[in-house]
Amino acid sequence: MAAIIMDGKALAEKVKGQVRAQAEALARTPGLAVILVGDNPASRVYVNGKKKDCAQCGFYSEEYALPAETSQQELLELIETLNSREDIDGILLQLPVPEHLDEQALLHAIRPDKDVDCFHPYNVGQLMIGEKGFLPCTPAGVMRMLQEYGIDPAGKRCVIIGRSNIVGKPQALLMLRENATVTICHSRTQGLKEECLRADILVAAAGKTGLVTGDMIKPGAVVIDVAMNRNAEGKLCGDVEFAAAQEIAGYITPVPGGVGPMTRAMLMENTLLAARMHG
Ligand code: GUN
């Protein structure tokens, strides 16, 4: 039987509707500042999407589209200004930044209570020990989708392909928090196919088109494709061979229309949380 397709687009619309209703009940409008350095076309698309989401949720948003040559010092000064502004609840530095910039130092300069991406070491630490606070947007979006489809990770084998700070590592923490048995695979993993075949929940976040083939999927498994790649024809696709996987999996996310819109919806939730914290 073909897998159930998990509709991230529809769920994201529902979440944003809930965020808007909660934002309207606040005494002031939540505000998000987005910083984009350089002219990466994919980043431009993402930033436009985030601005649209803000409008949809009734948030104030501000964009800083800066030339690729912007210096570290100029960016640190901008972040410092945004840190001290009362109308700005969240600050997002779109990644990647140009090579001459120290990405980590910039992310660490964002005040933790405005770090709606959950990239600051303080927030990463809070996540690690299970304290309340911001959740990283993509992994949180995955967990929300599982919840919506009534999939409880407790006791299940979860295999994550990818160990990035943005997806793989925090995804493992959130799965662990929900009592899954977690394995992280990466480019040096031996026997990736065998690892994947044991997965009740498989999260692909490697960024390699066609990496996960149908014969790597356990019948009935939940297959979550986080990747956003372009195939040879320039079409958006994930890491999973969708047509083959769909025949074997129990649930599967499409690309586009799966995890991507959920990531954006979780950013709106984090911005709402920041506004609540700021009172
Ligand atoms: N670039 C790709 N994904 C992300 C993300 O989640 N946050 C930011 N700031 N930049 C990104």
mmCIF file of C-alpha atoms and ligand atoms in Angstrom:
data_model
loop_
_atom_site.group_PDB
_atom_site.id
_atom_site.type_symbol
_atom_site.label_atom_id
_atom_site.label_comp_id
_atom_site.label_asym_id
_atom_site.label_seq_id
_atom_site.Cartn_x
_atom_site.Cartn_y
_atom_site.Cartn_z
ATOM 1 C CA MET A 1 0.000 0.000 0.000
ATOM 2 C CA ALA A 2 1.282 3.482 -0.810
ATOM 3 C CA ALA A 3 2.433 5.629 2.098
ATOM 4 C CA ILE A 4 0.399 8.430 3.649
ATOM 5 C CA ILE A 5 1.871 11.715 2.446
ATOM 6 C CA MET A 6 2.447 14.107 5.343
ATOM 7 C CA ASP A 7 1.152 17.501 4.277
ATOM 8 C CA GLY A 8 3.521 20.002 5.843
ATOM 9 C CA LYS A 9 2.064 22.855 3.839
ATOM 10 C CA ALA A 10 -1.447 22.403 5.230
ATOM 11 C CA LEU A 11 -0.217 21.871 8.776
ATOM 12 C CA ALA A 12 1.990 24.972 8.581
ATOM 13 C CA GLU A 13 -1.047 27.041 7.568
ATOM 14 C CA LYS A 14 -2.921 25.715 10.603
ATOM 15 C CA VAL A 15 0.000 26.491 12.947
ATOM 16 C CA LYS A 16 0.363 30.021 11.551
ATOM 17 C CA GLY A 17 -3.362 30.603 12.077
ATOM 18 C CA GLN A 18 -2.940 29.605 15.724
ATOM 19 C CA VAL A 19 0.118 31.838 16.072
ATOM 20 C CA ARG A 20 -1.795 34.793 14.629
ATOM 21 C CA ALA A 21 -4.687 34.292 17.053
ATOM 22 C CA GLN A 22 -2.264 34.168 20.001
ATOM 23 C CA ALA A 23 -0.326 37.193 18.744
ATOM 24 C CA GLU A 24 -3.531 39.221 18.517
ATOM 25 C CA ALA A 25 -4.102 38.620 22.232
ATOM 26 C CA LEU A 26 -0.733 40.189 23.141
ATOM 27 C CA ALA A 27 -0.435 43.817 24.250
ATOM 28 C CA ARG A 28 2.087 44.573 21.494
ATOM 29 C CA THR A 29 3.002 43.317 18.019
ATOM 30 C CA PRO A 30 5.820 40.736 17.833
ATOM 31 C CA GLY A 31 8.741 41.938 15.684
ATOM 32 C CA LEU A 32 11.299 39.951 13.698
ATOM 33 C CA ALA A 33 14.461 41.332 12.070
ATOM 34 C CA VAL A 34 15.988 39.286 9.251
ATOM 35 C CA ILE A 35 19.551 39.915 8.105
ATOM 36 C CA LEU A 36 20.651 38.746 4.667
ATOM 37 C CA VAL A 37 24.253 39.263 3.560
ATOM 38 C CA GLY A 38 25.088 38.860 -0.128
ATOM 39 C CA ASP A 39 22.948 37.660 -2.997
ATOM 40 C CA ASN A 40 22.558 33.897 -2.553
ATOM 41 C CA PRO A 41 19.375 33.228 -4.589
ATOM 42 C CA ALA A 42 18.149 30.407 -2.319
ATOM 43 C CA SER A 43 18.594 32.632 0.750
ATOM 44 C CA ARG A 44 16.621 35.395 -0.971
ATOM 45 C CA VAL A 45 13.730 32.956 -1.505
ATOM 46 C CA TYR A 46 13.858 31.856 2.150
ATOM 47 C CA VAL A 47 13.933 35.441 3.435
ATOM 48 C CA ASN A 48 10.978 36.430 1.241
ATOM 49 C CA GLY A 49 9.070 33.452 2.657
ATOM 50 C CA LYS A 50 9.839 34.470 6.229
ATOM 51 C CA LYS A 51 8.628 38.025 5.589
ATOM 52 C CA LYS A 52 5.407 36.666 4.101
ATOM 53 C CA ASP A 53 4.910 34.424 7.141
ATOM 54 C CA CYS A 54 5.358 37.410 9.458
ATOM 55 C CA ALA A 55 2.665 39.338 7.589
ATOM 56 C CA GLN A 56 0.364 36.311 7.745
ATOM 57 C CA CYS A 57 0.869 36.025 11.523
ATOM 58 C CA GLY A 58 0.314 39.770 12.070
ATOM 59 C CA PHE A 59 3.973 40.346 13.048
ATOM 60 C CA TYR A 60 6.134 43.363 12.310
ATOM 61 C CA SER A 61 9.157 42.437 10.212
ATOM 62 C CA GLU A 62 12.256 44.269 9.115
ATOM 63 C CA GLU A 63 14.736 43.166 6.482
ATOM 64 C CA TYR A 64 18.402 44.121 6.266
ATOM 65 C CA ALA A 65 19.641 43.104 2.812
ATOM 66 C CA LEU A 66 23.342 43.934 2.956
ATOM 67 C CA PRO A 67 26.066 43.724 0.304
ATOM 68 C CA ALA A 68 28.359 40.678 0.291
ATOM 69 C CA GLU A 69 31.303 42.917 1.273
ATOM 70 C CA THR A 70 29.719 43.948 4.613
ATOM 71 C CA SER A 71 32.312 43.673 7.375
ATOM 72 C CA GLN A 72 32.143 41.640 10.576
ATOM 73 C CA GLN A 73 32.252 44.890 12.569
ATOM 74 C CA GLU A 74 29.305 46.411 10.667
ATOM 75 C CA LEU A 75 27.263 43.279 11.281
ATOM 76 C CA LEU A 76 28.168 43.136 14.964
ATOM 77 C CA GLU A 77 27.059 46.746 15.304
ATOM 78 C CA LEU A 78 23.755 46.032 13.556
ATOM 79 C CA ILE A 79 23.128 43.015 15.793
ATOM 80 C CA GLU A 80 23.938 45.105 18.859
ATOM 81 C CA THR A 81 21.426 47.766 17.788
ATOM 82 C CA LEU A 82 18.747 45.134 17.186
ATOM 83 C CA ASN A 83 19.572 43.488 20.514
ATOM 84 C CA SER A 84 18.709 46.692 22.339
ATOM 85 C CA ARG A 85 15.539 47.584 20.402
ATOM 86 C CA GLU A 86 12.314 46.953 22.285
ATOM 87 C CA ASP A 87 10.173 46.512 19.166
ATOM 88 C CA ILE A 88 12.361 43.656 17.897
ATOM 89 C CA ASP A 89 11.729 40.297 19.581
ATOM 90 C CA GLY A 90 13.642 38.018 17.236
ATOM 91 C CA ILE A 91 16.807 38.377 15.146
ATOM 92 C CA LEU A 92 17.596 35.974 12.352
ATOM 93 C CA LEU A 93 20.861 35.943 10.434
ATOM 94 C CA GLN A 94 20.220 34.029 7.223
ATOM 95 C CA LEU A 95 22.885 31.394 6.606
ATOM 96 C CA PRO A 96 25.235 30.867 4.905
ATOM 97 C CA VAL A 97 27.074 34.162 5.264
ATOM 98 C CA PRO A 98 29.975 35.082 2.891
ATOM 99 C CA GLU A 99 33.281 33.368 3.659
ATOM 100 C CA HIS A 100 35.137 36.379 5.056
ATOM 101 C CA LEU A 101 32.680 36.556 7.967
ATOM 102 C CA ASP A 102 32.922 34.618 11.229
ATOM 103 C CA GLU A 103 29.482 32.994 11.279
ATOM 104 C CA GLN A 104 29.756 31.582 14.789
ATOM 105 C CA ALA A 105 30.843 34.915 16.294
ATOM 106 C CA LEU A 106 27.857 36.622 14.634
ATOM 107 C CA LEU A 107 25.385 34.005 15.865
ATOM 108 C CA HIS A 108 26.836 34.256 19.361
ATOM 109 C CA ALA A 109 26.344 38.039 19.319
ATOM 110 C CA ILE A 110 22.558 37.654 19.029
ATOM 111 C CA ARG A 111 21.025 37.996 22.493
ATOM 112 C CA PRO A 112 19.798 34.526 23.585
ATOM 113 C CA ASP A 113 16.265 35.823 24.287
ATOM 114 C CA LYS A 114 16.081 37.033 20.643
ATOM 115 C CA ASP A 115 17.704 33.933 19.141
ATOM 116 C CA VAL A 116 14.617 32.592 17.343
ATOM 117 C CA ASP A 117 16.740 30.155 15.291
ATOM 118 C CA CYS A 118 17.982 28.534 18.540
ATOM 119 C CA PHE A 119 21.611 28.675 17.395
ATOM 120 C CA HIS A 120 23.155 30.450 20.427
ATOM 121 C CA PRO A 121 25.186 28.147 22.722
ATOM 122 C CA TYR A 122 22.974 29.146 25.675
ATOM 123 C CA ASN A 123 19.836 27.953 23.877
ATOM 124 C CA VAL A 124 21.596 24.858 22.507
ATOM 125 C CA GLY A 125 22.615 24.055 26.104
ATOM 126 C CA GLN A 126 19.066 24.568 27.365
ATOM 127 C CA LEU A 127 17.858 22.185 24.658
ATOM 128 C CA MET A 128 20.514 19.645 25.594
ATOM 129 C CA ILE A 129 19.395 19.478 29.231
ATOM 130 C CA GLY A 130 15.696 19.590 28.364
ATOM 131 C CA GLU A 131 14.862 23.058 29.694
ATOM 132 C CA LYS A 132 11.988 25.050 28.205
ATOM 133 C CA GLY A 133 12.826 27.677 25.587
ATOM 134 C CA PHE A 134 13.300 28.094 21.873
ATOM 135 C CA LEU A 135 13.369 24.947 19.782
ATOM 136 C CA PRO A 136 15.407 24.711 16.570
ATOM 137 C CA CYS A 137 12.923 25.320 13.757
ATOM 138 C CA THR A 138 13.484 22.383 11.395
ATOM 139 C CA PRO A 139 13.703 19.617 14.031
ATOM 140 C CA ALA A 140 10.742 21.153 15.911
ATOM 141 C CA GLY A 141 8.755 21.178 12.655
ATOM 142 C CA VAL A 142 9.481 17.476 12.198
ATOM 143 C CA MET A 143 8.302 16.682 15.732
ATOM 144 C CA ARG A 144 5.106 18.701 15.216
ATOM 145 C CA MET A 145 4.351 16.776 12.035
ATOM 146 C CA LEU A 146 4.806 13.446 13.812
ATOM 147 C CA GLN A 147 2.472 14.638 16.564
ATOM 148 C CA GLU A 148 -0.156 15.755 14.072
ATOM 149 C CA TYR A 149 -0.153 12.344 12.392
ATOM 150 C CA GLY A 150 -0.375 10.522 15.735
ATOM 151 C CA ILE A 151 3.136 9.062 15.525
ATOM 152 C CA ASP A 152 4.706 8.650 18.977
ATOM 153 C CA PRO A 153 8.510 8.230 18.767
ATOM 154 C CA ALA A 154 8.645 6.515 22.209
ATOM 155 C CA GLY A 155 10.456 3.185 21.963
ATOM 156 C CA LYS A 156 10.885 3.502 18.199
ATOM 157 C CA ARG A 157 14.207 3.258 16.402
ATOM 158 C CA CYS A 158 14.977 6.629 14.862
ATOM 159 C CA VAL A 159 17.814 6.923 12.373
ATOM 160 C CA ILE A 160 18.961 10.403 11.380
ATOM 161 C CA ILE A 161 21.236 10.870 8.375
ATOM 162 C CA GLY A 162 23.231 14.060 8.909
ATOM 163 C CA ARG A 163 24.990 15.605 11.900
ATOM 164 C CA SER A 164 24.694 19.345 11.301
ATOM 165 C CA ASN A 165 24.193 21.805 14.132
ATOM 166 C CA ILE A 166 20.991 23.041 12.447
ATOM 167 C CA VAL A 167 19.266 19.700 11.854
ATOM 168 C CA GLY A 168 20.962 16.369 12.650
ATOM 169 C CA LYS A 169 22.232 17.007 16.173
ATOM 170 C CA PRO A 170 19.186 18.904 17.521
ATOM 171 C CA GLN A 171 16.852 16.419 15.794
ATOM 172 C CA ALA A 172 18.539 13.625 17.747
ATOM 173 C CA LEU A 173 17.988 15.540 21.001
ATOM 174 C CA LEU A 174 14.286 16.122 20.300
ATOM 175 C CA MET A 175 13.766 12.463 19.343
ATOM 176 C CA LEU A 176 15.567 11.404 22.512
ATOM 177 C CA ARG A 177 13.373 13.742 24.533
ATOM 178 C CA GLU A 178 10.396 11.823 23.124
ATOM 179 C CA ASN A 179 12.015 8.534 24.157
ATOM 180 C CA ALA A 180 13.090 7.235 20.755
ATOM 181 C CA THR A 181 16.213 5.076 20.404
ATOM 182 C CA VAL A 182 18.385 7.307 18.268
ATOM 183 C CA THR A 183 21.195 6.635 15.785
ATOM 184 C CA ILE A 184 22.989 9.413 13.912
ATOM 185 C CA CYS A 185 24.535 8.416 10.582
ATOM 186 C CA HIS A 186 26.917 10.545 8.539
ATOM 187 C CA SER A 187 29.391 10.487 5.668
ATOM 188 C CA ARG A 188 31.730 8.096 7.520
ATOM 189 C CA THR A 189 29.020 5.643 8.611
ATOM 190 C CA GLN A 190 29.691 2.044 7.558
ATOM 191 C CA GLY A 191 26.664 0.092 6.334
ATOM 192 C CA LEU A 192 24.240 2.993 5.921
ATOM 193 C CA LYS A 193 21.692 0.754 4.223
ATOM 194 C CA GLU A 194 21.582 -1.695 7.137
ATOM 195 C CA GLU A 195 21.258 1.158 9.635
ATOM 196 C CA CYS A 196 18.380 2.677 7.654
ATOM 197 C CA LEU A 197 16.608 -0.669 7.299
ATOM 198 C CA ARG A 198 16.322 -0.817 11.108
ATOM 199 C CA ALA A 199 14.628 2.595 11.284
ATOM 200 C CA ASP A 200 10.991 2.954 12.327
ATOM 201 C CA ILE A 201 11.499 6.685 11.777
ATOM 202 C CA LEU A 202 14.073 7.732 9.189
ATOM 203 C CA VAL A 203 15.102 11.390 8.980
ATOM 204 C CA ALA A 204 17.185 12.226 5.907
ATOM 205 C CA ALA A 205 19.144 15.459 6.225
ATOM 206 C CA ALA A 206 22.299 14.881 4.198
ATOM 207 C CA GLY A 207 21.641 17.142 1.218
ATOM 208 C CA LYS A 208 22.420 14.420 -1.350
ATOM 209 C CA THR A 209 19.888 13.734 -4.079
ATOM 210 C CA GLY A 210 18.994 10.050 -4.357
ATOM 211 C CA LEU A 211 20.927 9.024 -1.217
ATOM 212 C CA VAL A 212 17.999 7.084 0.258
ATOM 213 C CA THR A 213 16.694 4.454 -2.142
ATOM 214 C CA GLY A 214 13.592 2.308 -1.741
ATOM 215 C CA ASP A 215 15.611 -0.740 -0.640
ATOM 216 C CA MET A 216 16.901 1.185 2.408
ATOM 217 C CA ILE A 217 13.449 1.604 3.907
ATOM 218 C CA LYS A 218 11.801 -0.736 6.388
ATOM 219 C CA PRO A 219 8.234 -1.558 5.298
ATOM 220 C CA GLY A 220 5.792 0.781 7.044
ATOM 221 C CA ALA A 221 8.507 3.182 8.291
ATOM 222 C CA VAL A 222 7.998 6.919 8.702
ATOM 223 C CA VAL A 223 10.268 8.695 6.209
ATOM 224 C CA ILE A 224 11.032 12.360 6.840
ATOM 225 C CA ASP A 225 12.976 14.168 4.131
ATOM 226 C CA VAL A 226 14.542 17.377 5.389
ATOM 227 C CA ALA A 227 16.785 18.049 2.400
ATOM 228 C CA MET A 228 16.239 20.744 -0.225
ATOM 229 C CA ASN A 229 18.307 19.771 -3.244
ATOM 230 C CA ARG A 230 18.031 20.477 -6.951
ATOM 231 C CA ASN A 231 18.128 17.507 -9.303
ATOM 232 C CA ALA A 232 19.738 17.400 -12.762
ATOM 233 C CA GLU A 233 16.697 19.163 -14.275
ATOM 234 C CA GLY A 234 16.879 21.892 -11.632
ATOM 235 C CA LYS A 235 13.753 20.691 -9.826
ATOM 236 C CA LEU A 236 13.529 20.819 -6.021
ATOM 237 C CA CYS A 237 13.969 17.401 -4.441
ATOM 238 C CA GLY A 238 15.051 15.781 -1.192
ATOM 239 C CA ASP A 239 17.504 12.993 -0.291
ATOM 240 C CA VAL A 240 14.890 10.255 -0.688
ATOM 241 C CA GLU A 241 13.876 8.613 -3.965
ATOM 242 C CA PHE A 242 10.273 9.568 -3.425
ATOM 243 C CA ALA A 243 8.455 7.315 -5.910
ATOM 244 C CA ALA A 244 10.198 4.136 -4.739
ATOM 245 C CA ALA A 245 10.044 5.060 -1.046
ATOM 246 C CA GLN A 246 6.353 5.849 -1.216
ATOM 247 C CA GLU A 247 5.625 2.225 -2.140
ATOM 248 C CA ILE A 248 7.350 0.895 0.989
ATOM 249 C CA ALA A 249 6.999 3.542 3.720
ATOM 250 C CA GLY A 250 3.973 3.963 5.968
ATOM 251 C CA TYR A 251 4.291 7.763 6.011
ATOM 252 C CA ILE A 252 6.452 10.077 3.930
ATOM 253 C CA THR A 253 7.050 13.812 3.590
ATOM 254 C CA PRO A 254 7.166 15.357 0.106
ATOM 255 C CA VAL A 255 9.776 17.884 -1.092
ATOM 256 C CA PRO A 256 8.617 20.583 -1.491
ATOM 257 C CA GLY A 257 5.574 20.834 0.775
ATOM 258 C CA GLY A 258 6.797 18.747 3.722
ATOM 259 C CA VAL A 259 9.332 19.881 6.295
ATOM 260 C CA GLY A 260 10.111 23.260 4.625
ATOM 261 C CA PRO A 261 6.822 25.018 5.432
ATOM 262 C CA MET A 262 6.902 23.537 8.948
ATOM 263 C CA THR A 263 10.356 25.042 9.555
ATOM 264 C CA ARG A 264 8.944 28.449 8.704
ATOM 265 C CA ALA A 265 5.894 27.939 10.927
ATOM 266 C CA MET A 266 8.158 27.034 13.863
ATOM 267 C CA LEU A 267 10.095 30.274 13.339
ATOM 268 C CA MET A 268 6.802 32.109 13.816
ATOM 269 C CA GLU A 269 6.149 30.143 17.019
ATOM 270 C CA ASN A 270 9.597 31.057 18.330
ATOM 271 C CA THR A 271 9.021 34.724 17.519
ATOM 272 C CA LEU A 272 5.713 34.602 19.402
ATOM 273 C CA LEU A 273 7.483 32.974 22.356
ATOM 274 C CA ALA A 274 10.147 35.713 22.269
ATOM 275 C CA ALA A 275 7.452 38.410 22.265
ATOM 276 C CA ARG A 276 5.793 36.726 25.249
ATOM 277 C CA MET A 277 9.096 36.638 27.114
ATOM 278 C CA HIS A 278 9.601 40.329 26.386
ATOM 279 C CA GLY A 279 6.140 41.137 27.774
HETATM 280 N N1 GUN B 1 19.776 28.722 6.133
HETATM 281 C C1 GUN B 1 19.282 27.489 5.883
HETATM 282 N N2 GUN B 1 18.491 27.106 6.899
HETATM 283 C C2 GUN B 1 18.494 28.099 7.805
HETATM 284 C C3 GUN B 1 17.853 28.293 9.053
HETATM 285 O O1 GUN B 1 17.129 27.454 9.577
HETATM 286 N N3 GUN B 1 18.120 29.481 9.673
HETATM 287 C C4 GUN B 1 18.942 30.406 9.146
HETATM 288 N N4 GUN B 1 19.164 31.527 9.841
HETATM 289 N N5 GUN B 1 19.550 30.261 7.983
HETATM 290 C C5 GUN B 1 19.320 29.118 7.319
#
